[in-house]
Coordinates of C-alpha atoms and ligand atoms in Angstrom, one line a residue:
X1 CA 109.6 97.2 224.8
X2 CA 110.3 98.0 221.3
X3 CA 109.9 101.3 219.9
X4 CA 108.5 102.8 216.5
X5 CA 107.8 105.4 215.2
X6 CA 104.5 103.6 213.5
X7 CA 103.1 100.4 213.5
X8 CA 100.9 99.7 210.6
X9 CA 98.0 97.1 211.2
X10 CA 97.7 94.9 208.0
X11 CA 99.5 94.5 205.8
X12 CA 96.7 94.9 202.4
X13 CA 97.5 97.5 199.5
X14 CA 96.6 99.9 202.3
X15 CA 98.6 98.9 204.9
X16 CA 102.0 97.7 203.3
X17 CA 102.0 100.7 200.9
X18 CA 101.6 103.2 204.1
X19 CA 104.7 101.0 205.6
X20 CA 106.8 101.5 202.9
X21 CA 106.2 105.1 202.4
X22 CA 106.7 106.1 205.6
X23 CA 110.2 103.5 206.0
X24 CA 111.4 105.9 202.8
X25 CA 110.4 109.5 204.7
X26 CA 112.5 107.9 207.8
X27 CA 110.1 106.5 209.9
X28 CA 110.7 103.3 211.7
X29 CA 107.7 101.4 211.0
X30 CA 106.6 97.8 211.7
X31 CA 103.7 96.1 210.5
X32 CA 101.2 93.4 212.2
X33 CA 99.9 91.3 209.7
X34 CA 98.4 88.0 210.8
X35 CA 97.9 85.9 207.5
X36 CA 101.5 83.5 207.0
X37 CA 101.4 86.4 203.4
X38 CA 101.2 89.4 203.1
X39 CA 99.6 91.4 201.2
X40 CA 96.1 90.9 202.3
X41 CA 92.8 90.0 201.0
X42 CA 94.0 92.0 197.5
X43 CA 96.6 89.4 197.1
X44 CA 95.4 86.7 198.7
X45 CA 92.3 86.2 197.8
X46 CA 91.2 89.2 195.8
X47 CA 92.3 91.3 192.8
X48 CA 95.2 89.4 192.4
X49 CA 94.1 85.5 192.2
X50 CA 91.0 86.9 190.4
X51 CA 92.8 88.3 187.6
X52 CA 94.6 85.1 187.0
X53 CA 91.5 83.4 186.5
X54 CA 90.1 86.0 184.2
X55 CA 92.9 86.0 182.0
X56 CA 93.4 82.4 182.1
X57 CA 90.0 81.9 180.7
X58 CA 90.1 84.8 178.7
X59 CA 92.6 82.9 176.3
X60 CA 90.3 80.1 177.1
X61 CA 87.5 82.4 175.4
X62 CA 89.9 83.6 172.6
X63 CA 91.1 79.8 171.7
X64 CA 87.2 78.8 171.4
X65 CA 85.9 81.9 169.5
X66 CA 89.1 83.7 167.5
X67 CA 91.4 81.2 167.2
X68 CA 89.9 79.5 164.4
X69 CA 89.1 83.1 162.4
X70 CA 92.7 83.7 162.3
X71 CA 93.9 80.9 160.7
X72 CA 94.9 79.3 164.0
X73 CA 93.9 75.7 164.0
X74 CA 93.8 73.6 167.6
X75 CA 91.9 70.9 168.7
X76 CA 89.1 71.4 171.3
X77 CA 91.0 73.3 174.2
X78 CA 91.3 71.2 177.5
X79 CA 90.5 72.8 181.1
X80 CA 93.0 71.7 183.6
X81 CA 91.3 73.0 186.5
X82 CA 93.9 71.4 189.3
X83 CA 96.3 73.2 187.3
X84 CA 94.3 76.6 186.4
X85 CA 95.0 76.4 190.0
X86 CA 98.3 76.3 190.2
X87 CA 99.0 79.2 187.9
X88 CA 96.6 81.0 190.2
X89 CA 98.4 80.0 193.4
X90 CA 102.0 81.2 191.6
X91 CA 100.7 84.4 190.8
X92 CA 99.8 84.7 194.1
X93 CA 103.1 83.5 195.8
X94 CA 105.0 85.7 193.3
X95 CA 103.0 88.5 194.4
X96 CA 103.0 88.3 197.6
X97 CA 106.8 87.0 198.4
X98 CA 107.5 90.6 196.6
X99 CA 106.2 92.8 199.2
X100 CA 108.4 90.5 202.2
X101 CA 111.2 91.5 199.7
X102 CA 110.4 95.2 199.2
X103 CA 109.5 95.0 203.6
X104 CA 113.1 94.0 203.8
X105 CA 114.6 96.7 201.0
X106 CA 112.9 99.0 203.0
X107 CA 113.9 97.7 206.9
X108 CA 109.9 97.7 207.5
X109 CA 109.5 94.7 210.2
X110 CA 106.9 92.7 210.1
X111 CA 105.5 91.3 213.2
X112 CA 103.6 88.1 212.8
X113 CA 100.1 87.9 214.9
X114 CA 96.8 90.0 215.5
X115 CA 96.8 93.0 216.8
X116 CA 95.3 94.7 219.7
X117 CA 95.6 98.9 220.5
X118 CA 95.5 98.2 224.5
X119 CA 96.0 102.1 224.8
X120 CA 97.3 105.0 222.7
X121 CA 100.9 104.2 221.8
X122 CA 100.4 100.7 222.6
X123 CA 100.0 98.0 219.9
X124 CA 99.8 94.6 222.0
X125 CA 100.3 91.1 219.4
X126 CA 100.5 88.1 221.3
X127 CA 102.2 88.2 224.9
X128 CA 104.2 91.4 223.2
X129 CA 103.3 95.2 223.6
X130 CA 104.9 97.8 221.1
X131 CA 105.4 100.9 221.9
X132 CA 104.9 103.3 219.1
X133 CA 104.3 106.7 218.4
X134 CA 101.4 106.7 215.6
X135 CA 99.1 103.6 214.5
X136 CA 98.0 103.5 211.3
X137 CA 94.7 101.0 210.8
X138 CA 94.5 99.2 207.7
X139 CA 92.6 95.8 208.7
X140 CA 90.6 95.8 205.6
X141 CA 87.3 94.5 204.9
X142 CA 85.1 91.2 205.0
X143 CA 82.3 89.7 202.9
X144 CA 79.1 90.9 204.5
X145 CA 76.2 88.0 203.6
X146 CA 72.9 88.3 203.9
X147 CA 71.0 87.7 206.7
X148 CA 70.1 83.4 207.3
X149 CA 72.7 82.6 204.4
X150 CA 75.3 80.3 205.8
X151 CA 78.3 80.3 204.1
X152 CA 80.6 77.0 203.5
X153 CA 82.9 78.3 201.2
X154 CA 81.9 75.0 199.3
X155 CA 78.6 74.9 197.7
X156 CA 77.4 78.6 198.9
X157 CA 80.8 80.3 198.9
X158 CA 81.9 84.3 199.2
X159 CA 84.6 85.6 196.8
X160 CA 87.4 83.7 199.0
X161 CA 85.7 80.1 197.8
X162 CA 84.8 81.1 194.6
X163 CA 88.6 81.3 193.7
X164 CA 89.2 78.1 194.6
X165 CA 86.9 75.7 194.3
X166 CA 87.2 72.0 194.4
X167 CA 85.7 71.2 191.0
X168 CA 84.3 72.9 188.2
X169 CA 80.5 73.5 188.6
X170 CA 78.2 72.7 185.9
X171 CA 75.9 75.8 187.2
X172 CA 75.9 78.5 189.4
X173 CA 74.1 81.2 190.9
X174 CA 75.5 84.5 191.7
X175 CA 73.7 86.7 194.1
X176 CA 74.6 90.4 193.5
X177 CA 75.7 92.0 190.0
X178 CA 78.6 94.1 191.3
X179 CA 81.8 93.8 190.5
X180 CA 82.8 90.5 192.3
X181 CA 79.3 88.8 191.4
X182 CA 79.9 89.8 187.6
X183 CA 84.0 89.3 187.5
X184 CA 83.8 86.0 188.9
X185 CA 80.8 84.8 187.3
X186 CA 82.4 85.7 183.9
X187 CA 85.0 83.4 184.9
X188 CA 83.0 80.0 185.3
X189 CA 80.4 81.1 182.8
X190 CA 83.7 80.9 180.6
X191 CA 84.6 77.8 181.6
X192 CA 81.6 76.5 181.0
X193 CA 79.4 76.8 183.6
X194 CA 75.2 77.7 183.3
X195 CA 75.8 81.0 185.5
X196 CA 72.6 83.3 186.8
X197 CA 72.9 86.4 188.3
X198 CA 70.1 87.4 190.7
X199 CA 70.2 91.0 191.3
X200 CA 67.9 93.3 193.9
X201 CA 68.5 96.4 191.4
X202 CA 67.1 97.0 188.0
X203 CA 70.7 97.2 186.7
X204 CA 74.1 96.4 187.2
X205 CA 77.0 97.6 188.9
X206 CA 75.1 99.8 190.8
X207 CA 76.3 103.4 190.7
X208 CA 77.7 103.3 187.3
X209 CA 76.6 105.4 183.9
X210 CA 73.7 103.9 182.6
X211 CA 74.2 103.7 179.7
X212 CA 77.3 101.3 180.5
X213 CA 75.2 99.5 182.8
X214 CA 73.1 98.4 180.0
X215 CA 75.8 97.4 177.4
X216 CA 77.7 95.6 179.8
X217 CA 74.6 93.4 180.7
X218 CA 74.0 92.9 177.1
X219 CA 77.1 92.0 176.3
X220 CA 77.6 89.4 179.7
X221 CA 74.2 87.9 178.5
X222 CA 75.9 87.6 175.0
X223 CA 78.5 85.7 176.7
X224 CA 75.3 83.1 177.9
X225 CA 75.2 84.7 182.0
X226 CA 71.3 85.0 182.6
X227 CA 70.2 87.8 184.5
X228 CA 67.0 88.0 186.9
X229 CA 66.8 91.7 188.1
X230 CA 64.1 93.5 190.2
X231 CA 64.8 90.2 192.6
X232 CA 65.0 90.3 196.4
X233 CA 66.9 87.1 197.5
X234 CA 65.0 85.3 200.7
X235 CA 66.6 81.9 201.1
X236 CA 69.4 79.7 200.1
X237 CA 68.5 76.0 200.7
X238 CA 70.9 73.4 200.4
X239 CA 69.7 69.9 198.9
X240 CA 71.1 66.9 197.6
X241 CA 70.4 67.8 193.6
X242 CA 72.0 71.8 194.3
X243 CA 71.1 74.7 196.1
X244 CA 68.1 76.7 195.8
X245 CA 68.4 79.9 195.7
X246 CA 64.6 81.4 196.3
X247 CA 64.0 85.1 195.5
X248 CA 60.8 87.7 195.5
X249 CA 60.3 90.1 192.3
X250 CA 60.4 93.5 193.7
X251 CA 57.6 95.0 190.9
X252 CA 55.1 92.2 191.7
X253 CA 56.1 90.3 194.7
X254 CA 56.2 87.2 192.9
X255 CA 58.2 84.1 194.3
X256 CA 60.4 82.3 192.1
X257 CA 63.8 79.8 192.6
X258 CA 67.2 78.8 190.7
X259 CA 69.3 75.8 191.5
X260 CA 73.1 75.3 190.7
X261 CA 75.9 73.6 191.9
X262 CA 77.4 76.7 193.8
X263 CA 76.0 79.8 194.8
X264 CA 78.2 82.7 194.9
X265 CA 77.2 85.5 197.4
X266 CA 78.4 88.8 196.6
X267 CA 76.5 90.9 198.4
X268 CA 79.4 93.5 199.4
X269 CA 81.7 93.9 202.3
X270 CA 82.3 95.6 205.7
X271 CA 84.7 96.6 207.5
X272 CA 86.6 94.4 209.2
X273 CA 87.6 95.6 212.4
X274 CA 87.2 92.5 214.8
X275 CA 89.7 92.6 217.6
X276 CA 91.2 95.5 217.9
X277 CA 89.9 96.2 220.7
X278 CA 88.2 99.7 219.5
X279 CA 85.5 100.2 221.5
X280 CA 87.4 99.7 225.0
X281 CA 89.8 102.2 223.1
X282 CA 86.7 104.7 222.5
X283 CA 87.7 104.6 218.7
X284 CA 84.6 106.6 217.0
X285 CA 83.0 104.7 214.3
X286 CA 80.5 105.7 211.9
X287 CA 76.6 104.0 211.4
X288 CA 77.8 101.7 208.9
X289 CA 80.9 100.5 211.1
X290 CA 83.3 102.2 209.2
X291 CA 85.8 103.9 211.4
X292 CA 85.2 107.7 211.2
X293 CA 88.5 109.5 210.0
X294 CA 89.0 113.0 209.3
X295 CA 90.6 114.8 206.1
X296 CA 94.3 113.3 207.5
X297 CA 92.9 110.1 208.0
X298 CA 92.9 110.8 211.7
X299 CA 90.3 109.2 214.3
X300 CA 89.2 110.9 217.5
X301 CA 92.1 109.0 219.5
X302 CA 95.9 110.6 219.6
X303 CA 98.4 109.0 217.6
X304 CA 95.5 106.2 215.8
X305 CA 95.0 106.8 212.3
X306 CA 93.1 104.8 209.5
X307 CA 92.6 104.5 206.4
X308 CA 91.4 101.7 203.3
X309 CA 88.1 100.0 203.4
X310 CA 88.4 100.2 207.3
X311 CA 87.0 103.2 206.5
X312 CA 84.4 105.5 204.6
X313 CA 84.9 106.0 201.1
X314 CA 84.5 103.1 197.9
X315 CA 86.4 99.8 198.8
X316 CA 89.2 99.6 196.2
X317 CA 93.0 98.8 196.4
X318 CA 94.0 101.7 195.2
X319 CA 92.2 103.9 197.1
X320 CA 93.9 102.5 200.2
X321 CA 96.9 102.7 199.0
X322 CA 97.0 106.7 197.9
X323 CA 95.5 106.7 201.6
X324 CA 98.2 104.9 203.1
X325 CA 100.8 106.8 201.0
X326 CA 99.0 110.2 201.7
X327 CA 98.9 109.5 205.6
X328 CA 102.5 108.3 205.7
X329 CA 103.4 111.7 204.6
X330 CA 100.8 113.3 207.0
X331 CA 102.4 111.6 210.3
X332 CA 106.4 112.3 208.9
X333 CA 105.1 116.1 208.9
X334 CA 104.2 116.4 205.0
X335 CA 101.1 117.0 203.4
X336 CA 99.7 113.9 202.6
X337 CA 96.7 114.3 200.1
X338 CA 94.1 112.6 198.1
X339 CA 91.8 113.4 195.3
X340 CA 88.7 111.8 196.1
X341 CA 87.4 113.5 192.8
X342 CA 89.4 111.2 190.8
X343 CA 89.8 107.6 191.8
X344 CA 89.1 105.7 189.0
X345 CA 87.2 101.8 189.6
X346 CA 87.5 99.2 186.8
X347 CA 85.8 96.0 186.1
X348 CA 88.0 93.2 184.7
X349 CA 85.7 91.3 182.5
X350 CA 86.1 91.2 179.0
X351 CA 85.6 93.7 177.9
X352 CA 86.9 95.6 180.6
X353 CA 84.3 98.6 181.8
X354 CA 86.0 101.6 183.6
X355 CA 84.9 105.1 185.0
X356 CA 86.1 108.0 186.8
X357 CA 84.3 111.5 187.7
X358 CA 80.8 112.0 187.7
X359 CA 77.9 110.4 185.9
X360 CA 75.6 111.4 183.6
X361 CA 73.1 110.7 185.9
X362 CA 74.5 112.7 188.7
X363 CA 75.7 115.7 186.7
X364 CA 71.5 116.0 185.8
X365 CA 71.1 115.7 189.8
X366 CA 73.1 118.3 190.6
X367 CA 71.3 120.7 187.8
X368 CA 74.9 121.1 186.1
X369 CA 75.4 121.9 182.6
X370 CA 77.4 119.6 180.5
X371 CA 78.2 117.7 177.0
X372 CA 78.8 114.1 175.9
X373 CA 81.6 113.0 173.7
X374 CA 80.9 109.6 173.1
X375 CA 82.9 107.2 170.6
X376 CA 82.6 103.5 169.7
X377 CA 85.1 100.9 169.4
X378 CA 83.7 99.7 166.0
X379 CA 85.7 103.0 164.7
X380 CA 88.6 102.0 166.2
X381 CA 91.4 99.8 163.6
X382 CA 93.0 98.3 165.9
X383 CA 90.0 97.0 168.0
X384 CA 88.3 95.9 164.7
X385 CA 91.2 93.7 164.2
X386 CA 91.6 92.1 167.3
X387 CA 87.7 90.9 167.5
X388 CA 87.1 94.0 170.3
X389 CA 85.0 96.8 168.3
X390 CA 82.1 96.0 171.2
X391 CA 82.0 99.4 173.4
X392 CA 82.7 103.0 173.5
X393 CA 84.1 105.8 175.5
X394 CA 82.1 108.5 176.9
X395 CA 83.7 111.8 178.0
X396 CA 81.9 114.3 179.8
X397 CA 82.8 117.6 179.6
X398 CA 81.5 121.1 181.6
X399 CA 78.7 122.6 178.7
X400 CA 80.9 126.1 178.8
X401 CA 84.5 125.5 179.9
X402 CA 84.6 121.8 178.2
X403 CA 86.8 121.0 181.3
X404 CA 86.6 117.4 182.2
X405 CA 84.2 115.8 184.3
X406 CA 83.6 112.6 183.9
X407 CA 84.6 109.5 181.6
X408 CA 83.1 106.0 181.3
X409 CA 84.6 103.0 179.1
X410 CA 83.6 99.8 178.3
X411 CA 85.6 98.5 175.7
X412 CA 89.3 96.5 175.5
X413 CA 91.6 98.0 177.8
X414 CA 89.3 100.2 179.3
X415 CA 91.3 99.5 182.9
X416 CA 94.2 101.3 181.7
X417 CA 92.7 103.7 178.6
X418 CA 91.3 105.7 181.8
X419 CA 94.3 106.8 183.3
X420 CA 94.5 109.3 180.5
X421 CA 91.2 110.9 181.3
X422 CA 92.6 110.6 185.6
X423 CA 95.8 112.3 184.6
X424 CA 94.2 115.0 182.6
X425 CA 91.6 115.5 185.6
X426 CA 94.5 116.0 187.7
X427 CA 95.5 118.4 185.7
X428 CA 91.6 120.4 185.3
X429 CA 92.1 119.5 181.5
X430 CA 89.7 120.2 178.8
X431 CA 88.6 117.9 176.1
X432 CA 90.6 120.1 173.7
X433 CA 93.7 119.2 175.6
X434 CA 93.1 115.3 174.8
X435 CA 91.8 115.9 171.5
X436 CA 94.8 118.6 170.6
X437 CA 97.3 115.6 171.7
X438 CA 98.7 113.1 169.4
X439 CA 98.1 109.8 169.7
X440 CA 99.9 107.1 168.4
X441 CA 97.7 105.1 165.7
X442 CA 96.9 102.1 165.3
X443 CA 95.7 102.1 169.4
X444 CA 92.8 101.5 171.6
X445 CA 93.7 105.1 173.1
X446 CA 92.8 107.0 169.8
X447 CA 89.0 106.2 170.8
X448 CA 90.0 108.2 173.7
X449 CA 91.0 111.1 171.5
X450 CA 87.7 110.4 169.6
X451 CA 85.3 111.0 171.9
X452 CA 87.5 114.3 173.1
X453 CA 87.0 115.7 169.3
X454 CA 83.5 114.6 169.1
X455 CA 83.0 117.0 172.2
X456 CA 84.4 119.3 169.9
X457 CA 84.1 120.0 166.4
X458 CA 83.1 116.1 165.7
X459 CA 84.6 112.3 165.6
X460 CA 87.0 111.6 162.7
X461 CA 86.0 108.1 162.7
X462 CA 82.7 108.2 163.7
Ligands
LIG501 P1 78.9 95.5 195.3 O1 78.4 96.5 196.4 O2 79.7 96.0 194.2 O3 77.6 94.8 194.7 C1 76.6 94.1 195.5 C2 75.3 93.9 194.7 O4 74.5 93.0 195.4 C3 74.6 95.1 194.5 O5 74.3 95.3 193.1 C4 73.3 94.9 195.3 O6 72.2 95.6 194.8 C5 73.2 93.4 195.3 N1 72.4 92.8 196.4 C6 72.5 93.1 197.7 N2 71.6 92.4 198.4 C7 70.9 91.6 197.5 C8 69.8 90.6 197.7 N3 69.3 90.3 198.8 N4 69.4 90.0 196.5 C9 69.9 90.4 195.3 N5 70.9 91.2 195.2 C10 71.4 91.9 196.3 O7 79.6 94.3 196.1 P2 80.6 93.2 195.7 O8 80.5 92.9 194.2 O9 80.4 92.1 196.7 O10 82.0 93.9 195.9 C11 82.4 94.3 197.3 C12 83.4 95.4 197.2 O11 84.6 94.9 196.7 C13 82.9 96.5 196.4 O12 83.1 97.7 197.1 C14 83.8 96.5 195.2 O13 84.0 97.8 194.6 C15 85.1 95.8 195.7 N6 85.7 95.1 194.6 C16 86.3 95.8 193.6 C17 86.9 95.1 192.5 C18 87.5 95.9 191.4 O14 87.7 97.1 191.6 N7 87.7 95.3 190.3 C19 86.9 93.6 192.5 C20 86.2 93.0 193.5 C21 85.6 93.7 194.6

């Protein structure tokens, strides 16, 4: 029987970055990962593949609208979809060949199968048992439908069949406005497709500021997706002329009904946890499913550990990877931590929308005391002359100490603008400390600065 030190089970952001880690503080760690990748659904058929297909028909979006403004003159711009396709499957392979090679730079194995945790200390795959000294959970999450939907990943199709389907739909519908239901549907309403997006909320992305909420629905409908909000979806029915997507209006309980091509339900996930034989193991878990962890990403069983969307906590890569880092150093006798407080979540439309810290919304729920610093893009050079002045950053700051609380972006490069605001969280920064640093003009990051100062003394550009 082989020994480790810890065997990792899957091998998503989560997983493989918890493998690696602990590989470089000396332990000897394997990994089960059954997919022939690795990488998981976040490479696979996630964040990865997605953001080929967004920038791909980004440029689409840019040829049709800016080209011609600039002096650039084309013909009409031709959608290959067979080999949009291909790009999207390189990115992937490039992707996801690079974590076998960094498994290999790092002599973490990777054992091919599904796992099962027997017992304690026991990782069984196949007709093989592991022994092992800590297990570390990291199987991820699945697409949770809704109740008498059946999925084909054809016609009514989850995130997975929405990357890649067979042709380009004339129309589709798109249950749920989160992030997948919005990110993907931007995509085909790009390339052309009639897209509606039937929501159960009264706005979008649920949980975000509101005032992003509603410029980011303005600007999608802008972009010609049609929103029905308020609407409780009952049925799918599948017909010869499209599916029928039937929903109830939650303010008067009126029926009503879209058909499209495809229908893409994005509903949210759950964890996936099939298999491992956790309840013969007595593995706590909590009321949603998730499997109940302490602060060190510990469960109630000796030597099992978990951490990613397996778990409590928002479903994002990168969460699961600062867990799998942070528990890594936990099990090789460090102190593994992570700042829940500051895990930033980005939307990779165009434009992009980003957030971190509190809300508006939940600052007034919690009684506290605070100011806004808010700044459009329209006062920004460099986004007027790239065609991206839509948007603005708001930065929320503590009414007395103008410490940092909060920021939310919408606006071009909002996914990586943030990571000022998460750095200067990390370090309990003031606005003053953003708007007292220089930066470097013409950028998108001086509306940063802009909405620090006009938490201050005032906006320069404003
Ligand atoms: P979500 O939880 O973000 O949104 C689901 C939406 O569906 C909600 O607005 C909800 O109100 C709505 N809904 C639920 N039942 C409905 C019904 N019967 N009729 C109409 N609307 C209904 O879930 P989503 O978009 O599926 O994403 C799943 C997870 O994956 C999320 O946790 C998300 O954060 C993560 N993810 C993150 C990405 C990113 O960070 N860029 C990209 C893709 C996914």
């Amino acid at each position: 029987m082989s020994q480790y030190d810890l065997i990792v089970i899957g091998a998503g952001p989560g997983g493989y970055v918890c493998a690696i880690r602990a590989a470089q503080l000396g332990l000897k760690t394997a990994v089960v990962e059954g997919r022939d990748t690795l990488g998981g659904t976040c490479l696979n058929v996630g964040c990865i593949p997605s953001k080929a297909l967004l920038h791909a028909t980004h440029s689409l979006h840019e040829a049709e609208e800016n080209f011609a403004k600039m002096g650039l003159q084309t013909g009409p711009v031709q959608v290959d979809w067979a080999k949009m396709q291909e790009y999207k499957q390189s990115v992937i392979e490039g992707n996801t060949k690079g974590i076998e090679f960094l498994f290999k730079k790092n002599k973490v194995d990777w054992i091919k199968g599904w796992a099962t945790i027997p017992a304690p200390g026991r990782v069984q795959v196949g007709d093989t048992t592991y022994e092992t000294r800590n297990i570390v959970i990291a199987s991820g999450s699945e697409p949770s439908a809704l109740p008498g939907i059946e999925i084909d990943e054809e016609t009514v199709v989850t995130s997975t069949g929405a990357l890649a389907l067979a042709a380009l739909p004339k129309s589709m519908v798109v249950i749920g406005a989160g992030v997948i239901g919005l990110e993907l549907g931007s995509v085909y309403a790009r390339l052309g497709a009639a897209v509606t997006v039937v929501e159960y909320l009264d706005a979008v992305t649920p949980g975000m500021d509101g005032e992003v909420q509603k410029t980011f629905q303005r600007l999608l409908s802008r972009q010609g997706m049609k929103f029905v909000m308020g609407a409780a979806v009952q049925s799918v029915a599948k017909g010869k002329d499209g599916q029928t997507v039937s929903y109830k209006l939650r303010k008067n309980d009126k029926e009503d009904s879209v058909t499209a091509d495809v229908v893409l339900v994005a509903t949210g996930r759950r964890p996936f946890t099939e298999g491992l034989g956790l309840d013969r193991l007595g593995v706590t878990l909590t009321p949603r499913g998730q499997i109940a962890v302490n602060g060190q990403w510990a469960t109630n069983v000796q030597g099992v550990f978990a951490i990613g969307d397996a778990t409590p906590g928002p479903m994002l890569a990168h969460k699961a990877e600062d867990e799998g880092m942070a528990v890594a150093e936990v099990i090789a006798g460090q102190h593994g931590h992570v700042n829940y407080d500051v895990i930033p979540g980005v939307i990779y439309t165009h434009p992009e929308v980003a957030s971190v810290g509190k809300t508006e919304e939940q600052l007034k729920d919690e009684g506290r005391a605070y100011k806004v610093g808010k700044f459009s893009f329209m006062g920004n050079g460099r986004a007027k002359a790239v065609f991206a002045g839509d948007g603005f950053v708001k930065l929320i700051v503590d009414k007395e100490t103008d410490r940092i609380l909060g920021c939310h972006l919408i606006g071009p490069g909002a996914g990586d603008l943030i990571h000022e605001i998460c750095v200067a969280m990390e370090f309990g920064a003031a606005a003053e400390d953003v708007a007292r640093t220089c930066h470097a003009h013409p950028t998108f990051s001086e509306a940063v600065r802009e909405a620090a100062l006009a938490c201050g003394d005032g906006a320069i550009h404003a």
